[in-house]
XYZ file of C-alpha atoms in Angstrom:
151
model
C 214.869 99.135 39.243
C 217.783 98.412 37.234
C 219.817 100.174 34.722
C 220.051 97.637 31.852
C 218.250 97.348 28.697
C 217.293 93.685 29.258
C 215.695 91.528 26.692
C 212.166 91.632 28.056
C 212.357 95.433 27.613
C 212.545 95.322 24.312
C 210.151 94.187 20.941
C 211.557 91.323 19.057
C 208.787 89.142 18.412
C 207.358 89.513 15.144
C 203.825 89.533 15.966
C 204.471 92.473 18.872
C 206.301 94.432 15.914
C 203.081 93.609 13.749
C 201.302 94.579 16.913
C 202.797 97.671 17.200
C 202.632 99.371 13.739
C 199.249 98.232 13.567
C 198.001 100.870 16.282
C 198.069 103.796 13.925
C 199.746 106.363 17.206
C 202.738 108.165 16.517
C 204.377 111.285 16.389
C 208.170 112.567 15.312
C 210.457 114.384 17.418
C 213.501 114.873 14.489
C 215.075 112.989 13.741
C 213.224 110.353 15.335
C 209.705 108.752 14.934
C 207.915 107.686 18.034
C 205.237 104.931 16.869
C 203.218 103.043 20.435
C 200.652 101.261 21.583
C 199.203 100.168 24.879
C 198.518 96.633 25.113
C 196.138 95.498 28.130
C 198.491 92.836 30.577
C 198.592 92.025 33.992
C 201.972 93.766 34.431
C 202.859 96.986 33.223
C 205.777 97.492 31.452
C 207.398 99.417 28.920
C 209.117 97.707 25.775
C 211.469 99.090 23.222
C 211.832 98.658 19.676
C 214.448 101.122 17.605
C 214.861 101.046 14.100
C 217.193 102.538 11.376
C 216.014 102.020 7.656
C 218.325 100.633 5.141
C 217.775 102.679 2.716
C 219.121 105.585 4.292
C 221.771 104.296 5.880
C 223.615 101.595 3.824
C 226.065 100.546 6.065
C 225.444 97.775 8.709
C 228.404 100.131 10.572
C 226.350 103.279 10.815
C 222.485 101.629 11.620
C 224.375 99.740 14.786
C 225.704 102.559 15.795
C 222.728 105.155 15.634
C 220.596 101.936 17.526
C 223.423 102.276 20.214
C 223.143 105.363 20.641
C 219.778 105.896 20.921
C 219.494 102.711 23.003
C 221.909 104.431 24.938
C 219.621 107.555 25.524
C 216.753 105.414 25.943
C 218.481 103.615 28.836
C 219.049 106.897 30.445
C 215.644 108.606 30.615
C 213.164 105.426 30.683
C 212.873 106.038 34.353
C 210.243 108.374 34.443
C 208.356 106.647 31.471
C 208.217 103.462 33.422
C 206.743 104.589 36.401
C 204.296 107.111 34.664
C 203.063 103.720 33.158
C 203.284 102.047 36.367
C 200.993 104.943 38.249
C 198.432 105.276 35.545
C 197.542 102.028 33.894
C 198.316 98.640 34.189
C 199.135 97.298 30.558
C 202.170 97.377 28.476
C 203.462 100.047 26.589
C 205.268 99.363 23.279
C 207.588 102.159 21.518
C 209.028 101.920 18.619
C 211.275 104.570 17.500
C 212.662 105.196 13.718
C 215.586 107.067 12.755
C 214.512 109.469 9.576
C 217.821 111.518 9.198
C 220.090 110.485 6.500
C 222.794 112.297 8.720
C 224.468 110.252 12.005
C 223.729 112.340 14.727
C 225.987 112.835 17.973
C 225.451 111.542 21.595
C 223.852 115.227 22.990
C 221.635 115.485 19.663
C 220.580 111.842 20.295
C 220.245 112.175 23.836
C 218.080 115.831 23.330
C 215.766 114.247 20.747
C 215.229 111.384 23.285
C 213.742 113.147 26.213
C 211.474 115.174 24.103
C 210.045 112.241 22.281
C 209.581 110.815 25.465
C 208.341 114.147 26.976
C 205.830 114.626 23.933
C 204.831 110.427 25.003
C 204.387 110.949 28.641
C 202.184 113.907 27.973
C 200.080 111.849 25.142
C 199.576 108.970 27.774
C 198.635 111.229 30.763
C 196.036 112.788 28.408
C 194.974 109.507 27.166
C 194.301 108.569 31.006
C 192.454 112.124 31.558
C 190.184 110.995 28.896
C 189.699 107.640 29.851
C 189.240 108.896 33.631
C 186.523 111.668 32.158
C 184.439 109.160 30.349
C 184.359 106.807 32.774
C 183.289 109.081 35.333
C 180.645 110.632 32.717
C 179.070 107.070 31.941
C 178.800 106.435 35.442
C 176.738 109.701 35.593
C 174.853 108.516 32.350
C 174.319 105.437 34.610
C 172.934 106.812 37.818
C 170.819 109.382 35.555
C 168.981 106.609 33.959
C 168.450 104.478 36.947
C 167.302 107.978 38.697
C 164.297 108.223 35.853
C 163.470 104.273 36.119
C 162.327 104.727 39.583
């Protein structure tokens, strides 16, 4: 696995932004907001879209440089989001992440905020697969109960 950030790890197509915001999951970790969504695909990947509104930030200056260095962090610490992804689904996660703080943050604030959002998404994906894994398993008892009586 590489290093980069390359363009097929991260959102830019409109309709995977639409996509995205449509799926209703997210959480903050201050001063970011973690939005995602797991889209079913034949390879399983993780894409990246990060966001800093206008209206708090006026400056073209200051939103590039927050989405640098959060891309920054991002780069960093995807490793273990990847292949947690990789192990428990097959499917593509998107994660969008929005800066809320009217204040520009510094490299170990951005880089602290980072792993815990993606802490808080690794733990709200394994449980996500626990659940899946549990109702599965309890419709295939459902199943075998109802065959069992048809006999």
């Amino acid at each position: 696995m590489h290093n980069g950030l390359a363009k097929q790890e991260r959102i830019y197509l409109k309709e995977e932004i639409n996509t995205l915001f449509a799926g209703k999951k997210s959480f903050v970790s201050y001063p970011i907001r973690v939005v995602y969504t797991l889209l079913p695909s034949e390879e399983s990947a993780v894409r990246i879209l990060i966001s800093v509104p206008k209206r708090l930030h006026k400056h073209a200056v200051v939103r590039n440089r927050i989405k640098r260095l959060y891309r920054e962090c991002y780069r960093v610490n995807k490793h273990e989001l990847v292949d947690q992804v990789r192990t428990l689904q097959k499917g593509t996660l998107l994660v969008g992440m929005i800066y809320l703080s009217d204040e520009v943050c510094t490299y170990p604030q951005a880089l602290k905020s980072t792993r815990s959002a993606l802490d808080k998404l690794l733990k709200r994906l394994q449980e996500a697969s626990q659940e899946t894994a549990t109702s599965t398993s309890s419709d295939c008892d459902k199943l075998l109960r109802r065959l069992q009586d048809d006999e």
